[in-house]
Amino acid sequence: MTTSTTAAARVRIVWDWNGTVRDDLGDHVAALNATLPALGGEPVSVDTYRSQHRVPIRSFYDHLLGRPISDAEWASNDAAFLAVLDQRPVKLRTGVRQVMLGLRARGIGQSLLSLAPHERLLHELRQVGIAGLMDRIDGRVGPSVSTKAPALAAHLAALGPGIDPAHVIVIGDSADDAVAARAVGAVPVLHTGGLHCPERLATDGAPLVDTLAEAVEVGLATVAARAAATL
């Protein structure tokens, strides 16, 4: 094994799902707009969605409506929202399957972490045939949360004691992906075509890219630069 191959084997990619690997901005806007009227709200544009989206999604509804929704409203709305999503086919971001296959050929480990419900996440990844490319897949188990940081720490711990966060690249589409990455000492790279607009992402200071192939290469270069700086 060459030195470069050995170095690559130490690196790991942690993918985000919604808005990153799954190209579903239009799906989420459609589901939101299908459910807002029942709560007294008005449909929103894609730009409004991307500039104001937040998690947990319940707080997004509160923000758009200008009032807190009740538990009963949330339960009914969440079910309706997911029902709309279920009607839309799972679509991968262009070229991501080839990127993932290329990473596997280079000996770079990959896993996927999402705040989407775990069983739903597994079903969607199996639908598009990429579940087998992941060393681990973790979705949310339990109620919605406002940040991915604790889940990312648990995800890396579950991958095993040999995982060095300094060699982990987190690729996502929200500022919270970057916050979570930094919380564990990983490298964040943010994709500009997801659920959050580039203007919001730019305030975080993480590298911004337009394609997932570029995200991987920027992440690898950052990890290499970090390693060189410690020599």
mmCIF file of C-alpha atoms in Angstrom:
data_model
loop_
_atom_site.group_PDB
_atom_site.id
_atom_site.type_symbol
_atom_site.label_atom_id
_atom_site.label_comp_id
_atom_site.label_asym_id
_atom_site.label_seq_id
_atom_site.Cartn_x
_atom_site.Cartn_y
_atom_site.Cartn_z
ATOM 1 C CA MET A 1 0.000 0.000 0.000
ATOM 2 C CA THR A 2 1.437 3.413 -0.960
ATOM 3 C CA THR A 3 1.786 6.312 1.458
ATOM 4 C CA SER A 4 -1.012 8.227 -0.318
ATOM 5 C CA THR A 5 -3.327 5.217 -0.139
ATOM 6 C CA THR A 6 -2.548 4.771 3.556
ATOM 7 C CA ALA A 7 -3.316 8.441 4.197
ATOM 8 C CA ALA A 8 -6.578 8.199 2.249
ATOM 9 C CA ALA A 9 -7.648 5.192 4.287
ATOM 10 C CA ARG A 10 -7.462 7.322 7.429
ATOM 11 C CA VAL A 11 -9.915 9.857 6.010
ATOM 12 C CA ARG A 12 -13.660 9.456 6.366
ATOM 13 C CA ILE A 13 -16.584 11.265 4.744
ATOM 14 C CA VAL A 14 -19.785 11.784 6.740
ATOM 15 C CA TRP A 15 -22.584 12.720 4.354
ATOM 16 C CA ASP A 16 -25.744 14.626 5.189
ATOM 17 C CA TRP A 17 -28.901 13.408 3.450
ATOM 18 C CA ASN A 18 -31.708 15.927 2.843
ATOM 19 C CA GLY A 19 -30.545 18.800 0.660
ATOM 20 C CA THR A 20 -27.102 17.238 0.226
ATOM 21 C CA VAL A 21 -27.034 13.685 -1.124
ATOM 22 C CA ARG A 22 -30.785 13.733 -1.711
ATOM 23 C CA ASP A 23 -31.751 16.519 -4.122
ATOM 24 C CA ASP A 24 -35.048 17.415 -2.477
ATOM 25 C CA LEU A 25 -35.343 21.174 -2.053
ATOM 26 C CA GLY A 26 -38.365 21.220 -4.377
ATOM 27 C CA ASP A 27 -39.929 18.314 -2.491
ATOM 28 C CA HIS A 28 -39.650 20.095 0.853
ATOM 29 C CA VAL A 29 -41.038 23.360 -0.470
ATOM 30 C CA ALA A 30 -43.978 21.493 -2.025
ATOM 31 C CA ALA A 31 -44.699 19.628 1.223
ATOM 32 C CA LEU A 32 -44.494 22.821 3.257
ATOM 33 C CA ASN A 33 -46.815 24.686 0.913
ATOM 34 C CA ALA A 34 -49.294 21.811 0.887
ATOM 35 C CA THR A 35 -49.619 21.941 4.660
ATOM 36 C CA LEU A 36 -49.345 25.622 5.583
ATOM 37 C CA PRO A 37 -52.890 26.636 4.487
ATOM 38 C CA ALA A 38 -54.521 24.239 6.974
ATOM 39 C CA LEU A 39 -52.704 26.161 9.709
ATOM 40 C CA GLY A 40 -53.747 29.555 8.365
ATOM 41 C CA GLY A 41 -50.482 30.251 6.567
ATOM 42 C CA GLU A 42 -49.614 31.297 3.027
ATOM 43 C CA PRO A 43 -47.395 29.327 0.641
ATOM 44 C CA VAL A 44 -43.765 30.451 0.508
ATOM 45 C CA SER A 45 -41.275 30.795 -2.325
ATOM 46 C CA VAL A 46 -38.150 28.698 -2.685
ATOM 47 C CA ASP A 47 -36.063 31.742 -1.748
ATOM 48 C CA THR A 48 -38.092 32.315 1.423
ATOM 49 C CA TYR A 49 -37.761 28.647 2.344
ATOM 50 C CA ARG A 50 -33.989 28.656 1.896
ATOM 51 C CA SER A 51 -33.444 31.928 3.748
ATOM 52 C CA GLN A 52 -35.652 31.053 6.740
ATOM 53 C CA HIS A 53 -35.587 27.256 7.084
ATOM 54 C CA ARG A 54 -34.642 26.001 10.550
ATOM 55 C CA VAL A 55 -34.737 22.864 12.671
ATOM 56 C CA PRO A 56 -36.564 21.399 14.386
ATOM 57 C CA ILE A 57 -39.089 21.811 11.583
ATOM 58 C CA ARG A 58 -41.827 22.614 14.103
ATOM 59 C CA SER A 59 -40.012 25.845 14.958
ATOM 60 C CA PHE A 60 -39.943 26.669 11.228
ATOM 61 C CA TYR A 61 -43.744 26.499 11.157
ATOM 62 C CA ASP A 62 -43.945 28.641 14.294
ATOM 63 C CA HIS A 63 -41.715 31.216 12.613
ATOM 64 C CA LEU A 64 -43.649 31.298 9.340
ATOM 65 C CA LEU A 65 -47.034 31.476 11.076
ATOM 66 C CA GLY A 66 -45.959 34.002 13.667
ATOM 67 C CA ARG A 67 -47.352 31.836 16.453
ATOM 68 C CA PRO A 68 -46.585 28.537 18.185
ATOM 69 C CA ILE A 69 -48.603 25.635 16.807
ATOM 70 C CA SER A 70 -50.263 23.234 19.212
ATOM 71 C CA ASP A 71 -49.225 19.622 19.735
ATOM 72 C CA ALA A 72 -52.347 18.454 17.916
ATOM 73 C CA GLU A 73 -51.670 20.785 14.973
ATOM 74 C CA TRP A 74 -48.083 19.588 14.800
ATOM 75 C CA ALA A 75 -49.002 15.890 14.854
ATOM 76 C CA SER A 76 -51.534 16.351 12.064
ATOM 77 C CA ASN A 77 -49.271 18.624 10.027
ATOM 78 C CA ASP A 78 -46.198 16.422 10.348
ATOM 79 C CA ALA A 79 -48.139 13.423 9.076
ATOM 80 C CA ALA A 80 -49.473 15.460 6.144
ATOM 81 C CA PHE A 81 -46.006 16.823 5.357
ATOM 82 C CA LEU A 82 -44.486 13.328 5.229
ATOM 83 C CA ALA A 83 -47.399 12.075 3.134
ATOM 84 C CA VAL A 84 -46.597 14.679 0.481
ATOM 85 C CA LEU A 85 -42.921 13.690 0.529
ATOM 86 C CA ASP A 86 -43.891 10.039 0.115
ATOM 87 C CA GLN A 87 -45.571 10.895 -3.188
ATOM 88 C CA ARG A 88 -42.336 12.233 -4.641
ATOM 89 C CA PRO A 89 -39.574 9.889 -5.845
ATOM 90 C CA VAL A 90 -36.216 9.951 -4.088
ATOM 91 C CA LYS A 91 -33.759 11.783 -6.343
ATOM 92 C CA LEU A 92 -30.010 11.768 -5.767
ATOM 93 C CA ARG A 93 -27.863 14.815 -6.374
ATOM 94 C CA THR A 94 -26.309 14.628 -9.855
ATOM 95 C CA GLY A 95 -23.099 12.615 -9.906
ATOM 96 C CA VAL A 96 -23.102 11.624 -6.234
ATOM 97 C CA ARG A 97 -23.258 7.883 -6.901
ATOM 98 C CA GLN A 98 -20.121 8.127 -9.049
ATOM 99 C CA VAL A 99 -18.420 10.225 -6.364
ATOM 100 C CA MET A 100 -19.223 7.591 -3.734
ATOM 101 C CA LEU A 101 -17.964 4.753 -5.927
ATOM 102 C CA GLY A 102 -14.775 6.701 -6.536
ATOM 103 C CA LEU A 103 -14.255 7.184 -2.807
ATOM 104 C CA ARG A 104 -14.687 3.482 -2.206
ATOM 105 C CA ALA A 105 -12.065 2.750 -4.885
ATOM 106 C CA ARG A 106 -9.667 5.119 -3.118
ATOM 107 C CA GLY A 107 -10.184 3.359 0.215
ATOM 108 C CA ILE A 108 -11.962 6.313 1.819
ATOM 109 C CA GLY A 109 -14.671 5.322 4.288
ATOM 110 C CA GLN A 110 -18.150 6.815 4.050
ATOM 111 C CA SER A 111 -21.103 7.013 6.376
ATOM 112 C CA LEU A 112 -24.319 8.995 6.461
ATOM 113 C CA LEU A 113 -25.892 10.953 9.302
ATOM 114 C CA SER A 114 -29.258 12.684 9.131
ATOM 115 C CA LEU A 115 -31.838 14.190 11.473
ATOM 116 C CA ALA A 116 -34.538 12.484 9.372
ATOM 117 C CA PRO A 117 -36.343 9.565 11.084
ATOM 118 C CA HIS A 118 -34.040 6.540 11.051
ATOM 119 C CA GLU A 119 -36.316 3.922 9.470
ATOM 120 C CA ARG A 120 -37.478 6.383 6.842
ATOM 121 C CA LEU A 121 -33.865 7.218 6.063
ATOM 122 C CA LEU A 122 -32.889 3.560 5.642
ATOM 123 C CA HIS A 123 -35.839 2.967 3.327
ATOM 124 C CA GLU A 124 -34.910 5.926 1.122
ATOM 125 C CA LEU A 125 -31.241 4.953 0.829
ATOM 126 C CA ARG A 126 -32.189 1.402 -0.082
ATOM 127 C CA GLN A 127 -34.597 2.739 -2.710
ATOM 128 C CA VAL A 128 -31.775 4.470 -4.562
ATOM 129 C CA GLY A 129 -29.225 1.700 -4.009
ATOM 130 C CA ILE A 130 -26.504 3.498 -2.045
ATOM 131 C CA ALA A 131 -27.051 2.007 1.418
ATOM 132 C CA GLY A 132 -24.402 -0.618 0.691
ATOM 133 C CA LEU A 133 -21.771 2.060 0.055
ATOM 134 C CA MET A 134 -22.057 3.342 3.629
ATOM 135 C CA ASP A 135 -20.176 1.895 6.596
ATOM 136 C CA ARG A 136 -22.913 3.204 8.858
ATOM 137 C CA ILE A 137 -26.242 5.013 8.471
ATOM 138 C CA ASP A 138 -27.788 6.913 11.367
ATOM 139 C CA GLY A 139 -31.053 8.805 11.382
ATOM 140 C CA ARG A 140 -33.000 10.356 14.205
ATOM 141 C CA VAL A 141 -34.534 8.094 16.820
ATOM 142 C CA GLY A 142 -36.945 10.029 19.012
ATOM 143 C CA PRO A 143 -38.241 13.603 18.901
ATOM 144 C CA SER A 144 -36.927 16.318 16.612
ATOM 145 C CA VAL A 145 -33.809 18.159 17.737
ATOM 146 C CA SER A 146 -32.361 21.569 16.933
ATOM 147 C CA THR A 147 -28.745 20.584 16.245
ATOM 148 C CA LYS A 148 -26.813 17.655 14.787
ATOM 149 C CA ALA A 149 -23.783 18.018 17.079
ATOM 150 C CA PRO A 150 -24.668 15.340 19.684
ATOM 151 C CA ALA A 151 -25.765 12.943 16.939
ATOM 152 C CA LEU A 152 -22.468 13.433 15.084
ATOM 153 C CA ALA A 153 -20.456 12.706 18.223
ATOM 154 C CA ALA A 154 -22.469 9.518 18.778
ATOM 155 C CA HIS A 155 -22.136 8.574 15.098
ATOM 156 C CA LEU A 156 -18.339 8.797 15.171
ATOM 157 C CA ALA A 157 -18.159 6.906 18.449
ATOM 158 C CA ALA A 158 -20.272 4.111 16.946
ATOM 159 C CA LEU A 159 -17.864 3.836 14.002
ATOM 160 C CA GLY A 160 -15.178 2.671 16.398
ATOM 161 C CA PRO A 161 -12.220 3.820 18.487
ATOM 162 C CA GLY A 162 -9.939 4.226 15.475
ATOM 163 C CA ILE A 163 -11.817 7.255 14.133
ATOM 164 C CA ASP A 164 -9.819 10.481 14.375
ATOM 165 C CA PRO A 165 -12.188 13.474 14.021
ATOM 166 C CA ALA A 166 -9.353 15.506 12.488
ATOM 167 C CA HIS A 167 -9.568 13.167 9.471
ATOM 168 C CA VAL A 168 -13.365 13.325 9.194
ATOM 169 C CA ILE A 169 -15.003 15.495 6.526
ATOM 170 C CA VAL A 170 -18.634 16.450 7.134
ATOM 171 C CA ILE A 171 -20.445 17.389 3.918
ATOM 172 C CA GLY A 172 -23.796 19.101 4.396
ATOM 173 C CA ASP A 173 -26.014 21.956 3.296
ATOM 174 C CA SER A 174 -26.664 23.886 6.508
ATOM 175 C CA ALA A 175 -24.685 25.987 8.951
ATOM 176 C CA ASP A 176 -25.587 23.433 11.615
ATOM 177 C CA ASP A 177 -23.625 20.793 9.702
ATOM 178 C CA ALA A 178 -20.585 23.035 10.089
ATOM 179 C CA VAL A 179 -21.311 23.703 13.757
ATOM 180 C CA ALA A 180 -21.615 19.965 14.407
ATOM 181 C CA ALA A 181 -18.370 19.253 12.544
ATOM 182 C CA ARG A 182 -16.413 21.817 14.513
ATOM 183 C CA ALA A 183 -17.903 20.595 17.791
ATOM 184 C CA VAL A 184 -16.163 17.226 17.302
ATOM 185 C CA GLY A 185 -13.040 18.568 15.587
ATOM 186 C CA ALA A 186 -14.017 17.515 12.056
ATOM 187 C CA VAL A 187 -13.714 19.430 8.766
ATOM 188 C CA PRO A 188 -16.962 20.969 7.417
ATOM 189 C CA VAL A 189 -17.703 21.573 3.729
ATOM 190 C CA LEU A 190 -21.077 23.047 2.737
ATOM 191 C CA HIS A 191 -23.001 22.527 -0.513
ATOM 192 C CA THR A 192 -24.732 25.624 -1.885
ATOM 193 C CA GLY A 193 -27.621 23.872 -3.662
ATOM 194 C CA GLY A 194 -29.492 22.531 -0.641
ATOM 195 C CA LEU A 195 -32.117 23.672 1.837
ATOM 196 C CA HIS A 196 -30.192 26.786 2.970
ATOM 197 C CA CYS A 197 -29.232 29.674 0.703
ATOM 198 C CA PRO A 198 -25.546 30.444 0.059
ATOM 199 C CA GLU A 199 -25.850 33.812 1.819
ATOM 200 C CA ARG A 200 -26.719 32.066 5.092
ATOM 201 C CA LEU A 201 -23.963 29.520 4.651
ATOM 202 C CA ALA A 202 -21.345 32.180 3.918
ATOM 203 C CA THR A 203 -21.717 33.661 7.398
ATOM 204 C CA ASP A 204 -20.318 30.461 8.922
ATOM 205 C CA GLY A 205 -16.908 30.599 7.284
ATOM 206 C CA ALA A 206 -16.861 26.961 6.134
ATOM 207 C CA PRO A 207 -15.815 26.233 2.526
ATOM 208 C CA LEU A 208 -18.740 26.566 0.098
ATOM 209 C CA VAL A 209 -18.984 24.412 -3.036
ATOM 210 C CA ASP A 210 -21.470 23.900 -5.851
ATOM 211 C CA THR A 211 -20.947 20.164 -6.445
ATOM 212 C CA LEU A 212 -20.401 17.162 -4.201
ATOM 213 C CA ALA A 213 -17.314 16.139 -6.184
ATOM 214 C CA GLU A 214 -15.822 19.519 -5.337
ATOM 215 C CA ALA A 215 -16.898 19.094 -1.711
ATOM 216 C CA VAL A 216 -14.886 15.892 -1.439
ATOM 217 C CA GLU A 217 -11.748 17.379 -2.981
ATOM 218 C CA VAL A 218 -11.922 20.555 -0.886
ATOM 219 C CA GLY A 219 -12.407 18.438 2.229
ATOM 220 C CA LEU A 220 -9.468 16.178 1.388
ATOM 221 C CA ALA A 221 -7.236 19.179 0.712
ATOM 222 C CA THR A 222 -8.223 20.729 4.049
ATOM 223 C CA VAL A 223 -7.469 17.529 5.941
ATOM 224 C CA ALA A 224 -4.091 17.272 4.175
ATOM 225 C CA ALA A 225 -3.267 20.893 5.022
ATOM 226 C CA ARG A 226 -4.169 20.300 8.667
ATOM 227 C CA ALA A 227 -1.924 17.247 8.781
ATOM 228 C CA ALA A 228 0.961 19.116 7.157
ATOM 229 C CA ALA A 229 0.621 21.954 9.664
ATOM 230 C CA THR A 230 1.137 19.564 12.561
ATOM 231 C CA LEU A 231 4.404 18.142 11.194
#
